Amino acid sequence: MSFINTIREDIKTVQAQDPAAQSGLVIFLSYPGLHAKWNHVPEHWLWEHGHRSLARVLSQITRHITGVEIHPAAQIGKHFFIDHAMGVVIGETTVIGDNCTLYQGVTLGGTGKDQGKRHPTLGNDVLVGAGAKVLGPFRVGDNARVAAGAVVLDAVPDNATAVGGPARIVRVGGKRVMDNSTLDQIHVADPVAQEMCRMRLEIERLHGELNSCCREKSKLTAQKAEKNKEE
């Protein structure tokens, strides 16, 4: 597929997934997640052909422009979409399949200074929610869902949903997973981490409401100023 066709396909992906998407031209000009992905193409080519210093410099320029840091060695599949595209980090040995979606604040990272494969592999049709951290050299299966704010430290099966910090599997194939935690005296969820995760989501919700109120206030102020001019 040519680069022009890739751009067209990516724009169609945004139109299919983002209800706020407008015309193709607006998407082309104003979606930093797409810009980061498109910039990654030549950066990855340079990395693969031995121009690693230049590839790294260009990837950092992309990070400053888009707010998305993708290591030039990372492998990315077709129809990859980063929605809202701020604070996303994708590590060096990350592999991302086709039709995957990440939201803002997602980290696909490692857990230390290990050599070799140290970042996650996402299968096809994976969705990772806002603020989630997927850390380690394991696989997140096809059609898996990682909830907002989750901290995933182990493999996620195909068609599964992972929530919490540290994440646990709550659904597989649309069916709720039996919770045997009351019988398990060893693998007990960390209540502090769970509460911090809950508070984080609440803060994000309140932050969104505050931004909405500020926008509404600015709109009303502008309308009032316009009315005063007319009078």
mmCIF file of the C-alpha atoms, coordinates in Angstrom:
data_MODEL
# 
_entry.id   MODEL 
# 
loop_
_atom_site.group_PDB 
_atom_site.id 
_atom_site.type_symbol 
_atom_site.label_atom_id 
_atom_site.label_alt_id 
_atom_site.label_comp_id 
_atom_site.label_asym_id 
_atom_site.label_entity_id 
_atom_site.label_seq_id 
_atom_site.pdbx_PDB_ins_code 
_atom_site.Cartn_x 
_atom_site.Cartn_y 
_atom_site.Cartn_z 
_atom_site.occupancy 
_atom_site.B_iso_or_equiv 
_atom_site.pdbx_formal_charge 
_atom_site.auth_seq_id 
_atom_site.auth_comp_id 
_atom_site.auth_asym_id 
_atom_site.auth_atom_id 
_atom_site.pdbx_PDB_model_num 
ATOM 1   C CA . MET A 1 1   ? 0.000   0.000   0.000  1.00 0.00 ? 1   MET A CA 1 
ATOM 2   C CA . SER A 1 2   ? 1.383   3.423   -0.998 1.00 0.00 ? 2   SER A CA 1 
ATOM 3   C CA . PHE A 1 3   ? 1.777   6.172   1.569  1.00 0.00 ? 3   PHE A CA 1 
ATOM 4   C CA . ILE A 1 4   ? -1.063  8.167   -0.060 1.00 0.00 ? 4   ILE A CA 1 
ATOM 5   C CA . ASN A 1 5   ? -3.373  5.173   0.227  1.00 0.00 ? 5   ASN A CA 1 
ATOM 6   C CA . THR A 1 6   ? -2.303  4.745   3.839  1.00 0.00 ? 6   THR A CA 1 
ATOM 7   C CA . ILE A 1 7   ? -3.325  8.332   4.570  1.00 0.00 ? 7   ILE A CA 1 
ATOM 8   C CA . ARG A 1 8   ? -6.705  7.775   2.926  1.00 0.00 ? 8   ARG A CA 1 
ATOM 9   C CA . GLU A 1 9   ? -7.289  4.566   4.877  1.00 0.00 ? 9   GLU A CA 1 
ATOM 10  C CA . ASP A 1 10  ? -6.281  6.246   8.137  1.00 0.00 ? 10  ASP A CA 1 
ATOM 11  C CA . ILE A 1 11  ? -8.717  9.104   7.525  1.00 0.00 ? 11  ILE A CA 1 
ATOM 12  C CA . LYS A 1 12  ? -11.498 6.563   6.911  1.00 0.00 ? 12  LYS A CA 1 
ATOM 13  C CA . THR A 1 13  ? -10.539 4.837   10.172 1.00 0.00 ? 13  THR A CA 1 
ATOM 14  C CA . VAL A 1 14  ? -10.928 8.103   12.079 1.00 0.00 ? 14  VAL A CA 1 
ATOM 15  C CA . GLN A 1 15  ? -14.279 8.819   10.434 1.00 0.00 ? 15  GLN A CA 1 
ATOM 16  C CA . ALA A 1 16  ? -15.489 5.344   11.429 1.00 0.00 ? 16  ALA A CA 1 
ATOM 17  C CA . GLN A 1 17  ? -14.303 5.528   15.053 1.00 0.00 ? 17  GLN A CA 1 
ATOM 18  C CA . ASP A 1 18  ? -14.536 9.183   16.105 1.00 0.00 ? 18  ASP A CA 1 
ATOM 19  C CA . PRO A 1 19  ? -18.053 10.672  16.225 1.00 0.00 ? 19  PRO A CA 1 
ATOM 20  C CA . ALA A 1 20  ? -16.487 14.150  16.430 1.00 0.00 ? 20  ALA A CA 1 
ATOM 21  C CA . ALA A 1 21  ? -14.627 13.699  13.137 1.00 0.00 ? 21  ALA A CA 1 
ATOM 22  C CA . GLN A 1 22  ? -15.452 16.190  10.399 1.00 0.00 ? 22  GLN A CA 1 
ATOM 23  C CA . SER A 1 23  ? -14.264 16.336  6.816  1.00 0.00 ? 23  SER A CA 1 
ATOM 24  C CA . GLY A 1 24  ? -11.260 14.437  5.540  1.00 0.00 ? 24  GLY A CA 1 
ATOM 25  C CA . LEU A 1 25  ? -9.349  17.705  5.157  1.00 0.00 ? 25  LEU A CA 1 
ATOM 26  C CA . VAL A 1 26  ? -9.960  18.684  8.785  1.00 0.00 ? 26  VAL A CA 1 
ATOM 27  C CA . ILE A 1 27  ? -8.863  15.231  9.932  1.00 0.00 ? 27  ILE A CA 1 
ATOM 28  C CA . PHE A 1 28  ? -5.740  15.439  7.778  1.00 0.00 ? 28  PHE A CA 1 
ATOM 29  C CA . LEU A 1 29  ? -4.767  18.812  9.216  1.00 0.00 ? 29  LEU A CA 1 
ATOM 30  C CA . SER A 1 30  ? -5.824  18.563  12.850 1.00 0.00 ? 30  SER A CA 1 
ATOM 31  C CA . TYR A 1 31  ? -5.321  15.024  14.202 1.00 0.00 ? 31  TYR A CA 1 
ATOM 32  C CA . PRO A 1 32  ? -1.875  14.813  15.857 1.00 0.00 ? 32  PRO A CA 1 
ATOM 33  C CA . GLY A 1 33  ? -2.268  11.074  16.403 1.00 0.00 ? 33  GLY A CA 1 
ATOM 34  C CA . LEU A 1 34  ? -2.291  10.596  12.648 1.00 0.00 ? 34  LEU A CA 1 
ATOM 35  C CA . HIS A 1 35  ? 0.629   12.982  12.205 1.00 0.00 ? 35  HIS A CA 1 
ATOM 36  C CA . ALA A 1 36  ? 2.642   10.970  14.728 1.00 0.00 ? 36  ALA A CA 1 
ATOM 37  C CA . LYS A 1 37  ? 1.818   7.731   12.919 1.00 0.00 ? 37  LYS A CA 1 
ATOM 38  C CA . TRP A 1 38  ? 2.656   9.155   9.504  1.00 0.00 ? 38  TRP A CA 1 
ATOM 39  C CA . ASN A 1 39  ? 5.937   10.623  10.753 1.00 0.00 ? 39  ASN A CA 1 
ATOM 40  C CA . HIS A 1 40  ? 6.794   7.218   12.191 1.00 0.00 ? 40  HIS A CA 1 
ATOM 41  C CA . VAL A 1 41  ? 6.883   5.700   8.698  1.00 0.00 ? 41  VAL A CA 1 
ATOM 42  C CA . PRO A 1 42  ? 10.088  7.475   7.522  1.00 0.00 ? 42  PRO A CA 1 
ATOM 43  C CA . GLU A 1 43  ? 11.540  7.321   11.046 1.00 0.00 ? 43  GLU A CA 1 
ATOM 44  C CA . HIS A 1 44  ? 11.102  3.540   11.102 1.00 0.00 ? 44  HIS A CA 1 
ATOM 45  C CA . TRP A 1 45  ? 12.589  3.270   7.607  1.00 0.00 ? 45  TRP A CA 1 
ATOM 46  C CA . LEU A 1 46  ? 15.659  5.233   8.693  1.00 0.00 ? 46  LEU A CA 1 
ATOM 47  C CA . TRP A 1 47  ? 16.026  3.059   11.787 1.00 0.00 ? 47  TRP A CA 1 
ATOM 48  C CA . GLU A 1 48  ? 15.796  -0.159  9.766  1.00 0.00 ? 48  GLU A CA 1 
ATOM 49  C CA . HIS A 1 49  ? 18.387  1.120   7.280  1.00 0.00 ? 49  HIS A CA 1 
ATOM 50  C CA . GLY A 1 50  ? 20.988  2.038   9.849  1.00 0.00 ? 50  GLY A CA 1 
ATOM 51  C CA . HIS A 1 51  ? 20.340  5.782   10.207 1.00 0.00 ? 51  HIS A CA 1 
ATOM 52  C CA . ARG A 1 52  ? 19.398  5.406   13.847 1.00 0.00 ? 52  ARG A CA 1 
ATOM 53  C CA . SER A 1 53  ? 20.639  8.712   15.218 1.00 0.00 ? 53  SER A CA 1 
ATOM 54  C CA . LEU A 1 54  ? 18.681  10.654  12.615 1.00 0.00 ? 54  LEU A CA 1 
ATOM 55  C CA . ALA A 1 55  ? 15.597  8.491   13.207 1.00 0.00 ? 55  ALA A CA 1 
ATOM 56  C CA . ARG A 1 56  ? 15.796  9.159   16.947 1.00 0.00 ? 56  ARG A CA 1 
ATOM 57  C CA . VAL A 1 57  ? 16.173  12.913  16.460 1.00 0.00 ? 57  VAL A CA 1 
ATOM 58  C CA . LEU A 1 58  ? 13.188  13.017  14.097 1.00 0.00 ? 58  LEU A CA 1 
ATOM 59  C CA . SER A 1 59  ? 11.072  10.994  16.528 1.00 0.00 ? 59  SER A CA 1 
ATOM 60  C CA . GLN A 1 60  ? 11.802  13.539  19.256 1.00 0.00 ? 60  GLN A CA 1 
ATOM 61  C CA . ILE A 1 61  ? 10.813  16.382  16.938 1.00 0.00 ? 61  ILE A CA 1 
ATOM 62  C CA . THR A 1 62  ? 7.558   14.515  16.306 1.00 0.00 ? 62  THR A CA 1 
ATOM 63  C CA . ARG A 1 63  ? 7.064   14.169  20.066 1.00 0.00 ? 63  ARG A CA 1 
ATOM 64  C CA . HIS A 1 64  ? 7.433   17.918  20.575 1.00 0.00 ? 64  HIS A CA 1 
ATOM 65  C CA . ILE A 1 65  ? 4.968   18.660  17.765 1.00 0.00 ? 65  ILE A CA 1 
ATOM 66  C CA . THR A 1 66  ? 2.300   16.015  18.485 1.00 0.00 ? 66  THR A CA 1 
ATOM 67  C CA . GLY A 1 67  ? 2.714   15.054  22.151 1.00 0.00 ? 67  GLY A CA 1 
ATOM 68  C CA . VAL A 1 68  ? 3.165   11.418  21.059 1.00 0.00 ? 68  VAL A CA 1 
ATOM 69  C CA . GLU A 1 69  ? 6.468   9.572   21.503 1.00 0.00 ? 69  GLU A CA 1 
ATOM 70  C CA . ILE A 1 70  ? 6.891   6.531   19.263 1.00 0.00 ? 70  ILE A CA 1 
ATOM 71  C CA . HIS A 1 71  ? 10.307  4.913   19.223 1.00 0.00 ? 71  HIS A CA 1 
ATOM 72  C CA . PRO A 1 72  ? 11.424  4.560   15.593 1.00 0.00 ? 72  PRO A CA 1 
ATOM 73  C CA . ALA A 1 73  ? 12.053  0.830   16.109 1.00 0.00 ? 73  ALA A CA 1 
ATOM 74  C CA . ALA A 1 74  ? 8.446   0.123   17.147 1.00 0.00 ? 74  ALA A CA 1 
ATOM 75  C CA . GLN A 1 75  ? 6.384   -1.914  14.667 1.00 0.00 ? 75  GLN A CA 1 
ATOM 76  C CA . ILE A 1 76  ? 2.902   -0.615  13.883 1.00 0.00 ? 76  ILE A CA 1 
ATOM 77  C CA . GLY A 1 77  ? 0.159   -2.302  11.884 1.00 0.00 ? 77  GLY A CA 1 
ATOM 78  C CA . LYS A 1 78  ? -2.521  -0.950  9.572  1.00 0.00 ? 78  LYS A CA 1 
ATOM 79  C CA . HIS A 1 79  ? -5.383  1.354   10.622 1.00 0.00 ? 79  HIS A CA 1 
ATOM 80  C CA . PHE A 1 80  ? -3.690  2.304   13.898 1.00 0.00 ? 80  PHE A CA 1 
ATOM 81  C CA . PHE A 1 81  ? -5.468  5.228   15.604 1.00 0.00 ? 81  PHE A CA 1 
ATOM 82  C CA . ILE A 1 82  ? -4.406  7.377   18.570 1.00 0.00 ? 82  ILE A CA 1 
ATOM 83  C CA . ASP A 1 83  ? -7.423  9.394   19.717 1.00 0.00 ? 83  ASP A CA 1 
ATOM 84  C CA . HIS A 1 84  ? -6.727  12.770  21.406 1.00 0.00 ? 84  HIS A CA 1 
ATOM 85  C CA . ALA A 1 85  ? -3.031  11.895  21.119 1.00 0.00 ? 85  ALA A CA 1 
ATOM 86  C CA . MET A 1 86  ? -1.398  13.539  24.108 1.00 0.00 ? 86  MET A CA 1 
ATOM 87  C CA . GLY A 1 87  ? 1.071   11.881  26.450 1.00 0.00 ? 87  GLY A CA 1 
ATOM 88  C CA . VAL A 1 88  ? 1.188   8.585   24.529 1.00 0.00 ? 88  VAL A CA 1 
ATOM 89  C CA . VAL A 1 89  ? 4.484   6.657   24.785 1.00 0.00 ? 89  VAL A CA 1 
ATOM 90  C CA . ILE A 1 90  ? 5.299   3.605   22.649 1.00 0.00 ? 90  ILE A CA 1 
ATOM 91  C CA . GLY A 1 91  ? 8.548   1.803   23.479 1.00 0.00 ? 91  GLY A CA 1 
ATOM 92  C CA . GLU A 1 92  ? 11.296  0.456   21.265 1.00 0.00 ? 92  GLU A CA 1 
ATOM 93  C CA . THR A 1 93  ? 10.329  -3.235  21.065 1.00 0.00 ? 93  THR A CA 1 
ATOM 94  C CA . THR A 1 94  ? 6.577   -2.653  20.963 1.00 0.00 ? 94  THR A CA 1 
ATOM 95  C CA . VAL A 1 95  ? 4.636   -4.481  18.249 1.00 0.00 ? 95  VAL A CA 1 
ATOM 96  C CA . ILE A 1 96  ? 1.118   -3.267  17.404 1.00 0.00 ? 96  ILE A CA 1 
ATOM 97  C CA . GLY A 1 97  ? -1.247  -5.256  15.209 1.00 0.00 ? 97  GLY A CA 1 
ATOM 98  C CA . ASP A 1 98  ? -3.900  -4.044  12.787 1.00 0.00 ? 98  ASP A CA 1 
ATOM 99  C CA . ASN A 1 99  ? -6.957  -1.952  13.718 1.00 0.00 ? 99  ASN A CA 1 
ATOM 100 C CA . CYS A 1 100 ? -5.698  -0.990  17.191 1.00 0.00 ? 100 CYS A CA 1 
ATOM 101 C CA . THR A 1 101 ? -6.806  2.140   19.059 1.00 0.00 ? 101 THR A CA 1 
ATOM 102 C CA . LEU A 1 102 ? -5.061  3.987   21.880 1.00 0.00 ? 102 LEU A CA 1 
ATOM 103 C CA . TYR A 1 103 ? -6.452  6.920   23.838 1.00 0.00 ? 103 TYR A CA 1 
ATOM 104 C CA . GLN A 1 104 ? -4.595  9.776   25.509 1.00 0.00 ? 104 GLN A CA 1 
ATOM 105 C CA . GLY A 1 105 ? -2.010  9.082   28.181 1.00 0.00 ? 105 GLY A CA 1 
ATOM 106 C CA . VAL A 1 106 ? -1.396  5.444   27.208 1.00 0.00 ? 106 VAL A CA 1 
ATOM 107 C CA . THR A 1 107 ? 2.054   3.959   27.830 1.00 0.00 ? 107 THR A CA 1 
ATOM 108 C CA . LEU A 1 108 ? 3.269   0.815   26.083 1.00 0.00 ? 108 LEU A CA 1 
ATOM 109 C CA . GLY A 1 109 ? 6.471   0.462   28.059 1.00 0.00 ? 109 GLY A CA 1 
ATOM 110 C CA . GLY A 1 110 ? 8.932   -1.769  29.865 1.00 0.00 ? 110 GLY A CA 1 
ATOM 111 C CA . THR A 1 111 ? 9.444   -2.521  33.523 1.00 0.00 ? 111 THR A CA 1 
ATOM 112 C CA . GLY A 1 112 ? 13.223  -2.086  33.822 1.00 0.00 ? 112 GLY A CA 1 
ATOM 113 C CA . LYS A 1 113 ? 16.528  -2.068  31.988 1.00 0.00 ? 113 LYS A CA 1 
ATOM 114 C CA . ASP A 1 114 ? 16.294  -5.563  30.484 1.00 0.00 ? 114 ASP A CA 1 
ATOM 115 C CA . GLN A 1 115 ? 17.765  -6.135  27.064 1.00 0.00 ? 115 GLN A CA 1 
ATOM 116 C CA . GLY A 1 116 ? 15.954  -7.553  24.042 1.00 0.00 ? 116 GLY A CA 1 
ATOM 117 C CA . LYS A 1 117 ? 12.170  -7.720  23.908 1.00 0.00 ? 117 LYS A CA 1 
ATOM 118 C CA . ARG A 1 118 ? 10.924  -5.657  26.855 1.00 0.00 ? 118 ARG A CA 1 
ATOM 119 C CA . HIS A 1 119 ? 7.765   -3.954  25.594 1.00 0.00 ? 119 HIS A CA 1 
ATOM 120 C CA . PRO A 1 120 ? 4.294   -5.367  24.917 1.00 0.00 ? 120 PRO A CA 1 
ATOM 121 C CA . THR A 1 121 ? 2.842   -6.853  21.762 1.00 0.00 ? 121 THR A CA 1 
ATOM 122 C CA . LEU A 1 122 ? -0.739  -5.904  20.890 1.00 0.00 ? 122 LEU A CA 1 
ATOM 123 C CA . GLY A 1 123 ? -2.737  -8.263  18.725 1.00 0.00 ? 123 GLY A CA 1 
ATOM 124 C CA . ASN A 1 124 ? -5.318  -7.112  16.179 1.00 0.00 ? 124 ASN A CA 1 
ATOM 125 C CA . ASP A 1 125 ? -8.371  -5.003  17.095 1.00 0.00 ? 125 ASP A CA 1 
ATOM 126 C CA . VAL A 1 126 ? -7.062  -4.070  20.555 1.00 0.00 ? 126 VAL A CA 1 
ATOM 127 C CA . LEU A 1 127 ? -8.395  -0.996  22.381 1.00 0.00 ? 127 LEU A CA 1 
ATOM 128 C CA . VAL A 1 128 ? -6.417  0.617   25.234 1.00 0.00 ? 128 VAL A CA 1 
ATOM 129 C CA . GLY A 1 129 ? -8.295  3.215   27.297 1.00 0.00 ? 129 GLY A CA 1 
ATOM 130 C CA . ALA A 1 130 ? -7.122  6.630   28.480 1.00 0.00 ? 130 ALA A CA 1 
ATOM 131 C CA . GLY A 1 131 ? -4.258  6.643   30.949 1.00 0.00 ? 131 GLY A CA 1 
ATOM 132 C CA . ALA A 1 132 ? -3.677  2.878   30.822 1.00 0.00 ? 132 ALA A CA 1 
ATOM 133 C CA . LYS A 1 133 ? -0.164  1.488   31.270 1.00 0.00 ? 133 LYS A CA 1 
ATOM 134 C CA . VAL A 1 134 ? 0.820   -1.766  29.578 1.00 0.00 ? 134 VAL A CA 1 
ATOM 135 C CA . LEU A 1 135 ? 4.260   -2.657  30.889 1.00 0.00 ? 135 LEU A CA 1 
ATOM 136 C CA . GLY A 1 136 ? 6.336   -5.675  29.947 1.00 0.00 ? 136 GLY A CA 1 
ATOM 137 C CA . PRO A 1 137 ? 7.209   -8.100  27.113 1.00 0.00 ? 137 PRO A CA 1 
ATOM 138 C CA . PHE A 1 138 ? 3.893   -9.961  27.010 1.00 0.00 ? 138 PHE A CA 1 
ATOM 139 C CA . ARG A 1 139 ? 1.011   -10.167 24.546 1.00 0.00 ? 139 ARG A CA 1 
ATOM 140 C CA . VAL A 1 140 ? -2.361  -8.452  24.684 1.00 0.00 ? 140 VAL A CA 1 
ATOM 141 C CA . GLY A 1 141 ? -4.586  -10.742 22.646 1.00 0.00 ? 141 GLY A CA 1 
ATOM 142 C CA . ASP A 1 142 ? -6.779  -10.049 19.631 1.00 0.00 ? 142 ASP A CA 1 
ATOM 143 C CA . ASN A 1 143 ? -9.984  -8.084  20.351 1.00 0.00 ? 143 ASN A CA 1 
ATOM 144 C CA . ALA A 1 144 ? -8.823  -7.370  23.908 1.00 0.00 ? 144 ALA A CA 1 
ATOM 145 C CA . ARG A 1 145 ? -9.918  -4.285  25.839 1.00 0.00 ? 145 ARG A CA 1 
ATOM 146 C CA . VAL A 1 146 ? -7.819  -2.498  28.458 1.00 0.00 ? 146 VAL A CA 1 
ATOM 147 C CA . ALA A 1 147 ? -9.878  -0.150  30.635 1.00 0.00 ? 147 ALA A CA 1 
ATOM 148 C CA . ALA A 1 148 ? -8.961  3.481   31.302 1.00 0.00 ? 148 ALA A CA 1 
ATOM 149 C CA . GLY A 1 149 ? -6.380  3.813   34.058 1.00 0.00 ? 149 GLY A CA 1 
ATOM 150 C CA . ALA A 1 150 ? -5.525  0.100   34.120 1.00 0.00 ? 150 ALA A CA 1 
ATOM 151 C CA . VAL A 1 151 ? -1.977  -1.038  34.861 1.00 0.00 ? 151 VAL A CA 1 
ATOM 152 C CA . VAL A 1 152 ? -1.371  -4.244  32.906 1.00 0.00 ? 152 VAL A CA 1 
ATOM 153 C CA . LEU A 1 153 ? 1.640   -6.273  34.026 1.00 0.00 ? 153 LEU A CA 1 
ATOM 154 C CA . ASP A 1 154 ? 0.777   -9.681  32.546 1.00 0.00 ? 154 ASP A CA 1 
ATOM 155 C CA . ALA A 1 155 ? -0.615  -11.215 29.377 1.00 0.00 ? 155 ALA A CA 1 
ATOM 156 C CA . VAL A 1 156 ? -4.222  -10.559 28.379 1.00 0.00 ? 156 VAL A CA 1 
ATOM 157 C CA . PRO A 1 157 ? -6.073  -13.364 26.519 1.00 0.00 ? 157 PRO A CA 1 
ATOM 158 C CA . ASP A 1 158 ? -7.923  -12.918 23.246 1.00 0.00 ? 158 ASP A CA 1 
ATOM 159 C CA . ASN A 1 159 ? -11.370 -11.276 23.578 1.00 0.00 ? 159 ASN A CA 1 
ATOM 160 C CA . ALA A 1 160 ? -10.680 -10.343 27.216 1.00 0.00 ? 160 ALA A CA 1 
ATOM 161 C CA . THR A 1 161 ? -11.255 -7.149  29.212 1.00 0.00 ? 161 THR A CA 1 
ATOM 162 C CA . ALA A 1 162 ? -8.655  -6.032  31.773 1.00 0.00 ? 162 ALA A CA 1 
ATOM 163 C CA . VAL A 1 163 ? -9.395  -3.428  34.455 1.00 0.00 ? 163 VAL A CA 1 
ATOM 164 C CA . GLY A 1 164 ? -7.761  -2.023  37.580 1.00 0.00 ? 164 GLY A CA 1 
ATOM 165 C CA . GLY A 1 165 ? -4.266  -1.560  38.891 1.00 0.00 ? 165 GLY A CA 1 
ATOM 166 C CA . PRO A 1 166 ? -2.706  -4.037  38.836 1.00 0.00 ? 166 PRO A CA 1 
ATOM 167 C CA . ALA A 1 167 ? -5.110  -5.163  36.111 1.00 0.00 ? 167 ALA A CA 1 
ATOM 168 C CA . ARG A 1 168 ? -7.262  -8.256  36.396 1.00 0.00 ? 168 ARG A CA 1 
ATOM 169 C CA . ILE A 1 169 ? -9.312  -10.009 33.736 1.00 0.00 ? 169 ILE A CA 1 
ATOM 170 C CA . VAL A 1 170 ? -13.033 -9.418  34.298 1.00 0.00 ? 170 VAL A CA 1 
ATOM 171 C CA . ARG A 1 171 ? -14.471 -10.660 31.007 1.00 0.00 ? 171 ARG A CA 1 
ATOM 172 C CA . VAL A 1 172 ? -13.462 -13.167 28.335 1.00 0.00 ? 172 VAL A CA 1 
ATOM 173 C CA . GLY A 1 173 ? -15.531 -13.515 25.195 1.00 0.00 ? 173 GLY A CA 1 
ATOM 174 C CA . GLY A 1 174 ? -18.201 -11.248 26.683 1.00 0.00 ? 174 GLY A CA 1 
ATOM 175 C CA . LYS A 1 175 ? -18.694 -13.505 29.718 1.00 0.00 ? 175 LYS A CA 1 
ATOM 176 C CA . ARG A 1 176 ? -17.893 -12.359 33.241 1.00 0.00 ? 176 ARG A CA 1 
ATOM 177 C CA . VAL A 1 177 ? -14.969 -14.159 34.846 1.00 0.00 ? 177 VAL A CA 1 
ATOM 178 C CA . MET A 1 178 ? -15.767 -15.906 38.147 1.00 0.00 ? 178 MET A CA 1 
ATOM 179 C CA . ASP A 1 179 ? -14.268 -13.993 41.072 1.00 0.00 ? 179 ASP A CA 1 
ATOM 180 C CA . ASN A 1 180 ? -12.671 -16.407 43.531 1.00 0.00 ? 180 ASN A CA 1 
ATOM 181 C CA . SER A 1 181 ? -10.757 -13.741 45.444 1.00 0.00 ? 181 SER A CA 1 
ATOM 182 C CA . THR A 1 182 ? -12.590 -14.547 48.677 1.00 0.00 ? 182 THR A CA 1 
ATOM 183 C CA . LEU A 1 183 ? -11.055 -18.048 48.575 1.00 0.00 ? 183 LEU A CA 1 
ATOM 184 C CA . ASP A 1 184 ? -7.562  -16.891 47.638 1.00 0.00 ? 184 ASP A CA 1 
ATOM 185 C CA . GLN A 1 185 ? -5.443  -15.843 50.605 1.00 0.00 ? 185 GLN A CA 1 
ATOM 186 C CA . ILE A 1 186 ? -2.350  -15.033 48.500 1.00 0.00 ? 186 ILE A CA 1 
ATOM 187 C CA . HIS A 1 187 ? -3.296  -13.172 45.317 1.00 0.00 ? 187 HIS A CA 1 
ATOM 188 C CA . VAL A 1 188 ? -5.225  -10.363 46.985 1.00 0.00 ? 188 VAL A CA 1 
ATOM 189 C CA . ALA A 1 189 ? -5.805  -7.138  45.052 1.00 0.00 ? 189 ALA A CA 1 
ATOM 190 C CA . ASP A 1 190 ? -4.010  -4.090  46.433 1.00 0.00 ? 190 ASP A CA 1 
ATOM 191 C CA . PRO A 1 191 ? -6.796  -1.874  47.904 1.00 0.00 ? 191 PRO A CA 1 
ATOM 192 C CA . VAL A 1 192 ? -4.542  1.208   47.917 1.00 0.00 ? 192 VAL A CA 1 
ATOM 193 C CA . ALA A 1 193 ? -3.762  0.822   44.212 1.00 0.00 ? 193 ALA A CA 1 
ATOM 194 C CA . GLN A 1 194 ? -7.442  0.269   43.423 1.00 0.00 ? 194 GLN A CA 1 
ATOM 195 C CA . GLU A 1 195 ? -8.449  3.380   45.366 1.00 0.00 ? 195 GLU A CA 1 
ATOM 196 C CA . MET A 1 196 ? -5.751  5.447   43.640 1.00 0.00 ? 196 MET A CA 1 
ATOM 197 C CA . CYS A 1 197 ? -7.025  4.219   40.287 1.00 0.00 ? 197 CYS A CA 1 
ATOM 198 C CA . ARG A 1 198 ? -10.596 5.189   41.263 1.00 0.00 ? 198 ARG A CA 1 
ATOM 199 C CA . MET A 1 199 ? -9.450  8.643   42.430 1.00 0.00 ? 199 MET A CA 1 
ATOM 200 C CA . ARG A 1 200 ? -7.488  9.151   39.248 1.00 0.00 ? 200 ARG A CA 1 
ATOM 201 C CA . LEU A 1 201 ? -10.526 8.443   37.094 1.00 0.00 ? 201 LEU A CA 1 
ATOM 202 C CA . GLU A 1 202 ? -12.611 10.787  39.261 1.00 0.00 ? 202 GLU A CA 1 
ATOM 203 C CA . ILE A 1 203 ? -10.019 13.553  38.886 1.00 0.00 ? 203 ILE A CA 1 
ATOM 204 C CA . GLU A 1 204 ? -10.021 13.076  35.100 1.00 0.00 ? 204 GLU A CA 1 
ATOM 205 C CA . ARG A 1 205 ? -13.833 13.286  35.100 1.00 0.00 ? 205 ARG A CA 1 
ATOM 206 C CA . LEU A 1 206 ? -13.837 16.472  37.207 1.00 0.00 ? 206 LEU A CA 1 
ATOM 207 C CA . HIS A 1 207 ? -11.118 17.952  35.036 1.00 0.00 ? 207 HIS A CA 1 
ATOM 208 C CA . GLY A 1 208 ? -13.268 17.348  31.969 1.00 0.00 ? 208 GLY A CA 1 
ATOM 209 C CA . GLU A 1 209 ? -16.288 18.984  33.638 1.00 0.00 ? 209 GLU A CA 1 
ATOM 210 C CA . LEU A 1 210 ? -14.159 21.979  34.656 1.00 0.00 ? 210 LEU A CA 1 
ATOM 211 C CA . ASN A 1 211 ? -12.899 22.436  31.110 1.00 0.00 ? 211 ASN A CA 1 
ATOM 212 C CA . SER A 1 212 ? -16.465 22.253  29.852 1.00 0.00 ? 212 SER A CA 1 
ATOM 213 C CA . CYS A 1 213 ? -17.575 24.934  32.346 1.00 0.00 ? 213 CYS A CA 1 
ATOM 214 C CA . CYS A 1 214 ? -14.646 27.168  31.364 1.00 0.00 ? 214 CYS A CA 1 
ATOM 215 C CA . ARG A 1 215 ? -15.542 26.874  27.687 1.00 0.00 ? 215 ARG A CA 1 
ATOM 216 C CA . GLU A 1 216 ? -19.180 27.686  28.449 1.00 0.00 ? 216 GLU A CA 1 
ATOM 217 C CA . LYS A 1 217 ? -18.139 30.692  30.561 1.00 0.00 ? 217 LYS A CA 1 
ATOM 218 C CA . SER A 1 218 ? -15.892 31.985  27.777 1.00 0.00 ? 218 SER A CA 1 
ATOM 219 C CA . LYS A 1 219 ? -18.736 31.579  25.288 1.00 0.00 ? 219 LYS A CA 1 
ATOM 220 C CA . LEU A 1 220 ? -21.180 33.488  27.501 1.00 0.00 ? 220 LEU A CA 1 
ATOM 221 C CA . THR A 1 221 ? -18.608 36.244  28.124 1.00 0.00 ? 221 THR A CA 1 
ATOM 222 C CA . ALA A 1 222 ? -18.053 36.633  24.396 1.00 0.00 ? 222 ALA A CA 1 
ATOM 223 C CA . GLN A 1 223 ? -21.797 36.783  23.754 1.00 0.00 ? 223 GLN A CA 1 
ATOM 224 C CA . LYS A 1 224 ? -22.224 39.401  26.467 1.00 0.00 ? 224 LYS A CA 1 
ATOM 225 C CA . ALA A 1 225 ? -19.384 41.512  25.055 1.00 0.00 ? 225 ALA A CA 1 
ATOM 226 C CA . GLU A 1 226 ? -20.912 41.303  21.588 1.00 0.00 ? 226 GLU A CA 1 
ATOM 227 C CA . LYS A 1 227 ? -24.297 42.351  22.961 1.00 0.00 ? 227 LYS A CA 1 
ATOM 228 C CA . ASN A 1 228 ? -22.760 45.347  24.757 1.00 0.00 ? 228 ASN A CA 1 
ATOM 229 C CA . LYS A 1 229 ? -21.102 46.468  21.510 1.00 0.00 ? 229 LYS A CA 1 
ATOM 230 C CA . GLU A 1 230 ? -24.424 46.338  19.686 1.00 0.00 ? 230 GLU A CA 1 
ATOM 231 C CA . GLU A 1 231 ? -26.053 48.459  22.407 1.00 0.00 ? 231 GLU A CA 1 
# 
